[in-house]
Short mmCIF file of C-alpha atoms and ligand atoms in Angstrom, two decimals:
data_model
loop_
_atom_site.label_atom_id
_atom_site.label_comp_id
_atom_site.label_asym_id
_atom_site.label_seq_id
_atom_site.Cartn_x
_atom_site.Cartn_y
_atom_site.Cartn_z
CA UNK A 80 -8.28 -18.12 -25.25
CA UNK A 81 -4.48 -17.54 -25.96
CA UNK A 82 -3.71 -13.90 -25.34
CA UNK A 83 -2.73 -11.62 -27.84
CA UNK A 84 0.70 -10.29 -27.66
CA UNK A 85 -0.38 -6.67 -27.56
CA UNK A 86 2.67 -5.24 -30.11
CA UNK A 87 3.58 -1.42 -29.37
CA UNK A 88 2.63 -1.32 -25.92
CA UNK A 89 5.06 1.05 -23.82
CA UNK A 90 5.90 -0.89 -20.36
CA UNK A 91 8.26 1.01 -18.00
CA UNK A 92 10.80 -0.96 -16.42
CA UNK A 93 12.22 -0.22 -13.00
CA UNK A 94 15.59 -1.92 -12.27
CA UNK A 95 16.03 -1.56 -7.94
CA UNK A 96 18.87 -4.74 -8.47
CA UNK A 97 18.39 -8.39 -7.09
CA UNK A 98 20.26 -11.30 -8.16
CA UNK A 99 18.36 -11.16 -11.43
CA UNK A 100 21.12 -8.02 -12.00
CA UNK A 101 23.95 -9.95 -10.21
CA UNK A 102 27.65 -11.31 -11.28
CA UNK A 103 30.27 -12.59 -9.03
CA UNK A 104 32.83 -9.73 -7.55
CA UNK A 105 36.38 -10.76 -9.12
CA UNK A 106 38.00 -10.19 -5.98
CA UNK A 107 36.16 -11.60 -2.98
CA UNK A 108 33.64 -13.85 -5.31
CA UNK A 109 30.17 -12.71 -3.63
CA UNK A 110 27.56 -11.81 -5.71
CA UNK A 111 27.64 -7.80 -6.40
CA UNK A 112 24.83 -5.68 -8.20
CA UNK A 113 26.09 -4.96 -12.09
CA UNK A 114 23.97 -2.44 -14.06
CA UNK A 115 21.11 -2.66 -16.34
CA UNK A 116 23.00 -2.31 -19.79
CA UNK A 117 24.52 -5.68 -19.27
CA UNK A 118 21.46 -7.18 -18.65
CA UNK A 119 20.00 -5.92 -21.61
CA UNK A 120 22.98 -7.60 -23.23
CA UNK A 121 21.97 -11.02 -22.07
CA UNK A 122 18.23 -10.77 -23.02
CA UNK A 123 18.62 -9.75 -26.86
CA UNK A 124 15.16 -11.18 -27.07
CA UNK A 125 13.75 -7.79 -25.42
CA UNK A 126 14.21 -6.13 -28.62
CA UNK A 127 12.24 -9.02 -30.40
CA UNK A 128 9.37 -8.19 -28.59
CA UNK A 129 7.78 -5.33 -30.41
CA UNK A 130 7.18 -3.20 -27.34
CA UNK A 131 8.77 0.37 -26.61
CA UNK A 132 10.04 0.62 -23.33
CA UNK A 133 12.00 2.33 -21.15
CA UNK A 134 13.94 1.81 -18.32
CA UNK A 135 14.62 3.41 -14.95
CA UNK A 136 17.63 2.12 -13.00
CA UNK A 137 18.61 2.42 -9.24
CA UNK A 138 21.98 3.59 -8.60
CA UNK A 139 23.66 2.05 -7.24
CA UNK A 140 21.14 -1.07 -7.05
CA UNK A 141 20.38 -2.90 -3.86
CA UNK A 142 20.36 -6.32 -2.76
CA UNK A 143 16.65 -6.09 -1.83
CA UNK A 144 17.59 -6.87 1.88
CA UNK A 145 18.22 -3.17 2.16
CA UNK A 146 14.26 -2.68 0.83
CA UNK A 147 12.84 -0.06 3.12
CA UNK A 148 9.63 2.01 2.97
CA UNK A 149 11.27 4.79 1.84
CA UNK A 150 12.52 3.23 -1.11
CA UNK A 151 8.69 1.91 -1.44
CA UNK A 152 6.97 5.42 -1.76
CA UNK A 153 10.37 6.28 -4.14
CA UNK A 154 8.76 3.40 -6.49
CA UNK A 155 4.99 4.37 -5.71
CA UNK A 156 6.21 8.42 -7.16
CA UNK A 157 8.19 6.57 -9.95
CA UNK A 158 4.48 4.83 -11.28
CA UNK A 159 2.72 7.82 -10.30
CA UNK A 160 4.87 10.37 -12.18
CA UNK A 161 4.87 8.40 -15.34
CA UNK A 162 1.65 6.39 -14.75
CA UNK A 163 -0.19 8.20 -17.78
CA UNK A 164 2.52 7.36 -20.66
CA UNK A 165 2.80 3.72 -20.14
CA UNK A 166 0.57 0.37 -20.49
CA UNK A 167 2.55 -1.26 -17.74
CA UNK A 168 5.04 -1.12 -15.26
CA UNK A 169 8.03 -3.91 -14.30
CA UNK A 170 10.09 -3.70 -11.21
CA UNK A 171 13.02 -5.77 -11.46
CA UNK A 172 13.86 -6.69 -8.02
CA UNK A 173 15.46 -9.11 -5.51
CA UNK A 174 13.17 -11.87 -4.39
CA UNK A 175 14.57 -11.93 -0.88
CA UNK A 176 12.05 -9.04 0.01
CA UNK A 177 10.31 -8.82 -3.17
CA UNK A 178 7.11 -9.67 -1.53
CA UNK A 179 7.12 -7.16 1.13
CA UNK A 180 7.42 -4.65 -1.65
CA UNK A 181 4.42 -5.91 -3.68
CA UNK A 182 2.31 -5.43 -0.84
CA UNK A 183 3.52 -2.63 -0.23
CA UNK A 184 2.58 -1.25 -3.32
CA UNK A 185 -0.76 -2.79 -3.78
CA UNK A 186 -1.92 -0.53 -0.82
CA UNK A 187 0.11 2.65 -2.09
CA UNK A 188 -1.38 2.21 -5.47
CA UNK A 189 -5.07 3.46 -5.37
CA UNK A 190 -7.52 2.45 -7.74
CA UNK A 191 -4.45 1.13 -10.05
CA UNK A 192 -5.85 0.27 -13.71
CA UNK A 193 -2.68 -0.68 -15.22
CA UNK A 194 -0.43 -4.15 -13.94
CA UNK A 195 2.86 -3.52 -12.03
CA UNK A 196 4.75 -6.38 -11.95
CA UNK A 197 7.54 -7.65 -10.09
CA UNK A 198 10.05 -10.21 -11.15
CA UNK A 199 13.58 -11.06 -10.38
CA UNK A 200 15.27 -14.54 -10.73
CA UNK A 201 17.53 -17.27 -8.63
CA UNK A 202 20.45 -17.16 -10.62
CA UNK A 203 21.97 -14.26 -12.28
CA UNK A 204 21.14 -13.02 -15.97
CA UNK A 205 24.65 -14.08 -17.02
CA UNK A 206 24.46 -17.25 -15.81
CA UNK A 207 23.87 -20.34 -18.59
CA UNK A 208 21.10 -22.06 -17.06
CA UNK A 209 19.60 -18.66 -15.36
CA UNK A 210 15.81 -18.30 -15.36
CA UNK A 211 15.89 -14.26 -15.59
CA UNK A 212 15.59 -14.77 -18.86
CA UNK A 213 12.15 -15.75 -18.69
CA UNK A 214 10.79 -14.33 -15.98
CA UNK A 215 11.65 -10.74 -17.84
CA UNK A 216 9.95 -12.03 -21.08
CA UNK A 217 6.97 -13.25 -19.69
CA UNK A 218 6.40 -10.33 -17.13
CA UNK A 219 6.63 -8.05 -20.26
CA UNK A 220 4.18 -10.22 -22.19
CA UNK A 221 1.37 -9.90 -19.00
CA UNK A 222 2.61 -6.39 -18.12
CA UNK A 223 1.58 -5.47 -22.07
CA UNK A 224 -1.41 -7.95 -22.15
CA UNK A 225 -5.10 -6.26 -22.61
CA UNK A 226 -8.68 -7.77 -23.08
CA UNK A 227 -11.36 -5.12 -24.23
CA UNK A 228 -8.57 -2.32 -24.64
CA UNK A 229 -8.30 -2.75 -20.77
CA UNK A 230 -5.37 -4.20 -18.48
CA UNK A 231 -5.58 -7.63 -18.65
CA UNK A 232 -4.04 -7.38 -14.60
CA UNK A 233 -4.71 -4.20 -13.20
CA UNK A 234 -3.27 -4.86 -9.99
CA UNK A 235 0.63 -5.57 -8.50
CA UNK A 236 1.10 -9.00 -8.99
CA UNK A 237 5.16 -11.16 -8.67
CA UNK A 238 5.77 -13.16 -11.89
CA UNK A 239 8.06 -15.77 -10.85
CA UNK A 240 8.47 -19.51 -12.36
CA UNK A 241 5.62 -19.59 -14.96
CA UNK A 242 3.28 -18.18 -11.84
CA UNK A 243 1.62 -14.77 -11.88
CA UNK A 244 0.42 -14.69 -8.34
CA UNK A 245 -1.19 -11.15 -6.66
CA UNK A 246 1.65 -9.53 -4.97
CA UNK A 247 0.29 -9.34 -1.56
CA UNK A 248 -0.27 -12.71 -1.64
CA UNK A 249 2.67 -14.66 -2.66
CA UNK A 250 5.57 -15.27 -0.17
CA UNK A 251 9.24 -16.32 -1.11
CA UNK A 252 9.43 -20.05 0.37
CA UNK A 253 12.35 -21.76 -1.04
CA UNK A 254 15.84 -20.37 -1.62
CA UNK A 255 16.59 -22.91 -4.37
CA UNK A 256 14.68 -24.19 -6.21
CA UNK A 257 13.48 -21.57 -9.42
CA UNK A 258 9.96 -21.94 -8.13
CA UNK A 259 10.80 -19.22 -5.00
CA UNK A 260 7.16 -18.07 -4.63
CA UNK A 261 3.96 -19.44 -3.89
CA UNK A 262 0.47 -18.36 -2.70
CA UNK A 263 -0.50 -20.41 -0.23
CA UNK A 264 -4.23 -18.86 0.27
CA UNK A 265 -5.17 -17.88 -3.04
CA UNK A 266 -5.31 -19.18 -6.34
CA UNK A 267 -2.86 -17.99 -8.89
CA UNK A 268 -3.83 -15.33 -11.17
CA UNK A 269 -1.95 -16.56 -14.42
CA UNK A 270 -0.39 -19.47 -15.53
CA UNK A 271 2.49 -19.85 -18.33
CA UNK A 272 2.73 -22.46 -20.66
CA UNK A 273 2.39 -22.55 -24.20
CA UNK A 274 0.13 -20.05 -23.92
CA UNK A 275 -0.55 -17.47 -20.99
CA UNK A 276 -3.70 -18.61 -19.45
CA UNK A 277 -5.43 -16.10 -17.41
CA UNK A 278 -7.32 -16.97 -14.27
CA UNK A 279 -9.84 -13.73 -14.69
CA UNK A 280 -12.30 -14.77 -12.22
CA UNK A 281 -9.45 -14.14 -9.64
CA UNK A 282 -7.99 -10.80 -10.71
CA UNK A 283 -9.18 -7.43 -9.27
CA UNK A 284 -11.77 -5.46 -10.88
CA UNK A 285 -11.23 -3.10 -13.41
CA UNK A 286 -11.17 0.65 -11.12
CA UNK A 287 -14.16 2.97 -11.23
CA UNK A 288 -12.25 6.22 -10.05
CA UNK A 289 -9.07 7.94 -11.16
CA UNK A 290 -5.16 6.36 -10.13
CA UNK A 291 -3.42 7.87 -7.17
CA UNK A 292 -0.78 6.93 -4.60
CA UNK A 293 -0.99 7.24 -1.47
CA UNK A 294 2.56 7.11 0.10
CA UNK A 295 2.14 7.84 4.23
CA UNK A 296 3.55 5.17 6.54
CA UNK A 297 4.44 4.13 9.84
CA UNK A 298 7.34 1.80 10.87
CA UNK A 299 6.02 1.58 14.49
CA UNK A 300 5.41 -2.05 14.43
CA UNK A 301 7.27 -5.22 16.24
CA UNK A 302 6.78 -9.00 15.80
CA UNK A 303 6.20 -11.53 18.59
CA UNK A 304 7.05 -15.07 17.45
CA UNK A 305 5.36 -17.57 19.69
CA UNK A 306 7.51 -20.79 20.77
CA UNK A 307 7.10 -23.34 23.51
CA UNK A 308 9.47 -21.97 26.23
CA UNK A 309 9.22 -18.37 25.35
CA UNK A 310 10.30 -16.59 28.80
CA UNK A 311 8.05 -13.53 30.53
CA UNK A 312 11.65 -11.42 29.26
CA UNK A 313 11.41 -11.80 25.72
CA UNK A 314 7.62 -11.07 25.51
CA UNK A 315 8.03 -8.05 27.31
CA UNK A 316 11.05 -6.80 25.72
CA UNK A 317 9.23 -6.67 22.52
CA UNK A 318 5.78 -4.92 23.84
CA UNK A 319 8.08 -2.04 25.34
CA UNK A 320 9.53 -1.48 21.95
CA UNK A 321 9.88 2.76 22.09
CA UNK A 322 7.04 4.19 19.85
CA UNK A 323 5.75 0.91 19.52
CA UNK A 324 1.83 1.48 17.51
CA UNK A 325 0.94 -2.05 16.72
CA UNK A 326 2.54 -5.83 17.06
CA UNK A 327 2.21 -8.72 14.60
CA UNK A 328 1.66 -11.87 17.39
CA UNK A 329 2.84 -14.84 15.00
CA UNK A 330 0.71 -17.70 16.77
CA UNK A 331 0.79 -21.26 16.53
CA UNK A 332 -2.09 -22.88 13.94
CA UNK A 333 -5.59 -21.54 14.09
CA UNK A 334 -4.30 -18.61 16.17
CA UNK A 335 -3.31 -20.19 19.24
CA UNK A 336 -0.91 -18.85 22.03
CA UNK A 337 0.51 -19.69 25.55
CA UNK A 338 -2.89 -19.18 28.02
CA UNK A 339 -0.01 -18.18 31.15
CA UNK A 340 -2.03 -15.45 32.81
CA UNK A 341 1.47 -13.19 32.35
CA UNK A 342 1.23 -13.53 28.66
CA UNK A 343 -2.68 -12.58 28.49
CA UNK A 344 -2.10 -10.08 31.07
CA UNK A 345 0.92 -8.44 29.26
CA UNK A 346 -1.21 -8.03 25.98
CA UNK A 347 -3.97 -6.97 27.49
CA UNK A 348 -2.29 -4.15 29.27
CA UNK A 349 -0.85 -3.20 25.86
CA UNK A 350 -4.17 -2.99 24.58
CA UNK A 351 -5.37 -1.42 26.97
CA UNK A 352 -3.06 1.70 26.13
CA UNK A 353 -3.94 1.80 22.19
CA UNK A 354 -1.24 -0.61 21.16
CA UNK A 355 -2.74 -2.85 18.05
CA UNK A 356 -1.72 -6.53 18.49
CA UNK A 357 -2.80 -8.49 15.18
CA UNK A 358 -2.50 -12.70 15.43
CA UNK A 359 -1.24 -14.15 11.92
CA UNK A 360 -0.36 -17.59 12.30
CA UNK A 361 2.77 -19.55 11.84
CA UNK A 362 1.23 -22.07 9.29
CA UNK A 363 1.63 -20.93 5.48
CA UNK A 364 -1.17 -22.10 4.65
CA UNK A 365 -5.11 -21.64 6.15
CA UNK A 366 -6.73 -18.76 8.40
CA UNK A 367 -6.77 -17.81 11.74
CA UNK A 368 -10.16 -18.64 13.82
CA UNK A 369 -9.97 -16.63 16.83
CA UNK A 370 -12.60 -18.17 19.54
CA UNK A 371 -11.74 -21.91 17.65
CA UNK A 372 -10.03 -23.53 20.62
CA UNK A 373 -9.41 -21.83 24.69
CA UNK A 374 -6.03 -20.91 23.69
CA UNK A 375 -7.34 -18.13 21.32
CA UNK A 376 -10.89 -17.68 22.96
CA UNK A 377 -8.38 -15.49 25.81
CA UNK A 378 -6.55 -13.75 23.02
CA UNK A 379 -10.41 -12.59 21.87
CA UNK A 380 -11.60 -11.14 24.73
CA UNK A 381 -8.30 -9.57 25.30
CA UNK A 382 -8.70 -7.50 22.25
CA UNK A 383 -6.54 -9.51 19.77
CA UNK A 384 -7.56 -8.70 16.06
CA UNK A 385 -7.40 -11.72 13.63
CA UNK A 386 -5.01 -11.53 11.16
CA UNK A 387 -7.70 -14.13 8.76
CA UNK A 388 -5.27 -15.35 5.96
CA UNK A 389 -2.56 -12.46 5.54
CA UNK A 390 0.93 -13.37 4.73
CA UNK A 391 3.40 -11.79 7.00
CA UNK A 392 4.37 -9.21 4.23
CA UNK A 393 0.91 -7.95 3.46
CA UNK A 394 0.70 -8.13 7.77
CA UNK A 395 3.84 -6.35 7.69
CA UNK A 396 2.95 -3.40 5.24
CA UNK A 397 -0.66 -3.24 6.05
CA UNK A 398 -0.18 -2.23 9.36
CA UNK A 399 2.60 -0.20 8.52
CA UNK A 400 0.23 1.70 5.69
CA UNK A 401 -2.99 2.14 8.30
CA UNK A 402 -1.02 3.37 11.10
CA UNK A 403 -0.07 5.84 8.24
CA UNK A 404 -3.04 7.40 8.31
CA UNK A 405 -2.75 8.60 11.13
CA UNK A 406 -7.09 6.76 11.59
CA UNK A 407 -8.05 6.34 15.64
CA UNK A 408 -7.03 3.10 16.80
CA UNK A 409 -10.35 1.77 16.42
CA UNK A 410 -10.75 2.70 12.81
CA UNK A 411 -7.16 1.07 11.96
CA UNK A 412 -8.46 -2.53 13.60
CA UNK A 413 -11.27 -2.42 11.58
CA UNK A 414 -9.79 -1.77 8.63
CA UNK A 415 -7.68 -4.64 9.36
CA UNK A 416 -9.55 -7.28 9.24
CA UNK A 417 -11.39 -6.06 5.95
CA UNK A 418 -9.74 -7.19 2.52
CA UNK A 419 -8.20 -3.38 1.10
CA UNK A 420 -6.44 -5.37 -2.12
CA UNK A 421 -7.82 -8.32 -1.84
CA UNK A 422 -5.37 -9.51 0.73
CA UNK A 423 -7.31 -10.99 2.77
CA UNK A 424 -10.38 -13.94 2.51
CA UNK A 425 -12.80 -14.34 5.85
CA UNK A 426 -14.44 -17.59 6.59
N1 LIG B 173 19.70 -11.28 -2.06
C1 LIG B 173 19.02 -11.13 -3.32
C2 LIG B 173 18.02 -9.99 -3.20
O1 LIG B 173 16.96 -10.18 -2.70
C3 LIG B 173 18.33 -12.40 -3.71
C4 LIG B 173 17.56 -12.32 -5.01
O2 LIG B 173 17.63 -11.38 -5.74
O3 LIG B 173 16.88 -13.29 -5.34
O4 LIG B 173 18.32 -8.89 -3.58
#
């Protein structure tokens, strides 16, 4: 069924910066943040729309690089404080680290009824063939969408390229082509075309209990990249990261590592002492099967928690959210490998 374009709905709009924002700096030519009254300039068509919204800007905007999770519970207050007076929420951000922030949010954001979107765009707004243009319009057509006088998305979701994919599980994967993001392990939620067609059987449930944020985190994490060749020096430079809590161990395929006794030995010690060590594999798409093959069955009985079929950013933020809460060890590895926001799928 087409959707109906919801006139008068009030969407909030949250401009961090991003490309989407960007024009070139007359002096030195590199792309510098401009503010959000000239990008209302190049979108006339917002006013078209029929929706009231209103705008909070960042200043001075950020190339998204510089995304940190204090600027993530500054976002998470910014819903929160205005949650009640709005149908939706946009965040206009740079895709660079745009993901990182949607998961971010889809943990902070407890028992969200109303869609937060982000968006941004490859080229710049004042650019002639940029695609900001529609990722904006779009975003504000889902963002105001409803079925039943309900959400249509009540969840954090990236538009991006006529995908609406959920947030923690998209991943930017190509720098230039307009298509940046993709969701490698689970099925879009919304496609664009002539119409918006929505995928409903794979967006979150409406919420039973009131909104609230939860904003407490903790950075304490480092990430172990596997390679062939990887020395005793570099493994163990990471696990004695001061106030390390928890390590992301980004393994080769199903969840497969090195079997040296020095590297099993090294985690296990870690272990051992409290310190989490989650396996997410390399591979963008597909799961990791602890126990498949002997080069993860060590990694097991070490203590190793599967990572299932988390992108790094949801890894990333997860961990960073449930070491947050301050839970016993114990509680936080179990929590891990259960889906929170859907960011997860078990076999
Ligand atoms: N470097 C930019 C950013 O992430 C890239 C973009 O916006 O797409 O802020």
């Amino acid at each position: 069924m087409p959707d109906a374009s919801s006139p008068g709905a009030r969407l909030f709009i949250i401009y961090t910066g991003g490309t989407i924002g960007m024009a070139p700096d007359d002096a030195t030519g590199t792309l510098v943040p401009m503010g959000f009254r000239e990008i209302k300039y190049h979108i006339p068509e917002l006013a078209k729309l029929g929706y009231e919204f209103d705008m909070h800007a960042f200043n001075p905007p950020i190339d998204s690089s510089n995304m940190s999770p204090e600027i993530w519970i500054e976002l998470a207050n910014l819903i929160h404080d205005n949650y009640t007076n709005y149908d939706g929420f946009i965040i206009l951000h740079g895709s660079d680290t745009m993901a990182f922030t949607a998961s971010a949010l889809s943990f902070m954001l407890e028992n969200l009824a109303k869609p937060v979107i982000l968006t941004g765009s490859q080229l710049p707004i004042g650019e002639i063939r940029t695609d900001a243009k529609e990722n904006i319009i779009t975003t504000m057509e889902i963002a105001a969408a409803k079925k039943n006088g309900k959400a249509r998305v009540p969840e954090v979701c990236i538009y991006f390229d006529y995908y609406l994919f959920r947030g923690n599980r998209a991943k930017k994967y190509n720098t230039e082509t307009f298509e940046a993001f993709n969701s490698f392990n689970y099925p879009p939620l919304a496609e664009a075309g002539i119409d918006i067609n929505y995928n409903d059987q794979f967006i979150l449930e409406y919420p039973k209990e009131p909104f609230r944020i939860n904003t407490r985190f903790n950075a304490g994490i480092a990430v172990l990249k596997m390679f062939p060749g990887i020395t005793q020096h570099a493994v163990s430079g990471v696990l004695h990261t001061p106030e390390l809590r928890a390590v992301i161990l980004e393994t080769f395929g199903n969840g497969n590592t090195i079997t040296a006794p020095w590297f099993i030995n090294e985690l296990k010690k870690n272990i051992d002492k409290g310190i989490i060590v989650l396996d997410r594999t390399q591979c963008d798409g597909g799961s990791v099967e602890l126990g498949r093959y002997e080069t993860s069955a060590y990694l097991k009985e070490a203590g190793v928690v599967s990572g299932h079929d988390m992108t790094f950013e949801a890894a990333v933020t997860k961990l960073m959210f449930l070491l947050g809460q301050e839970y016993p060890v114990e509680k936080v590895r179990q929590l891990l490998e259960v889906s929170l926001k859907g960011e997860l799928s078990k076999k």
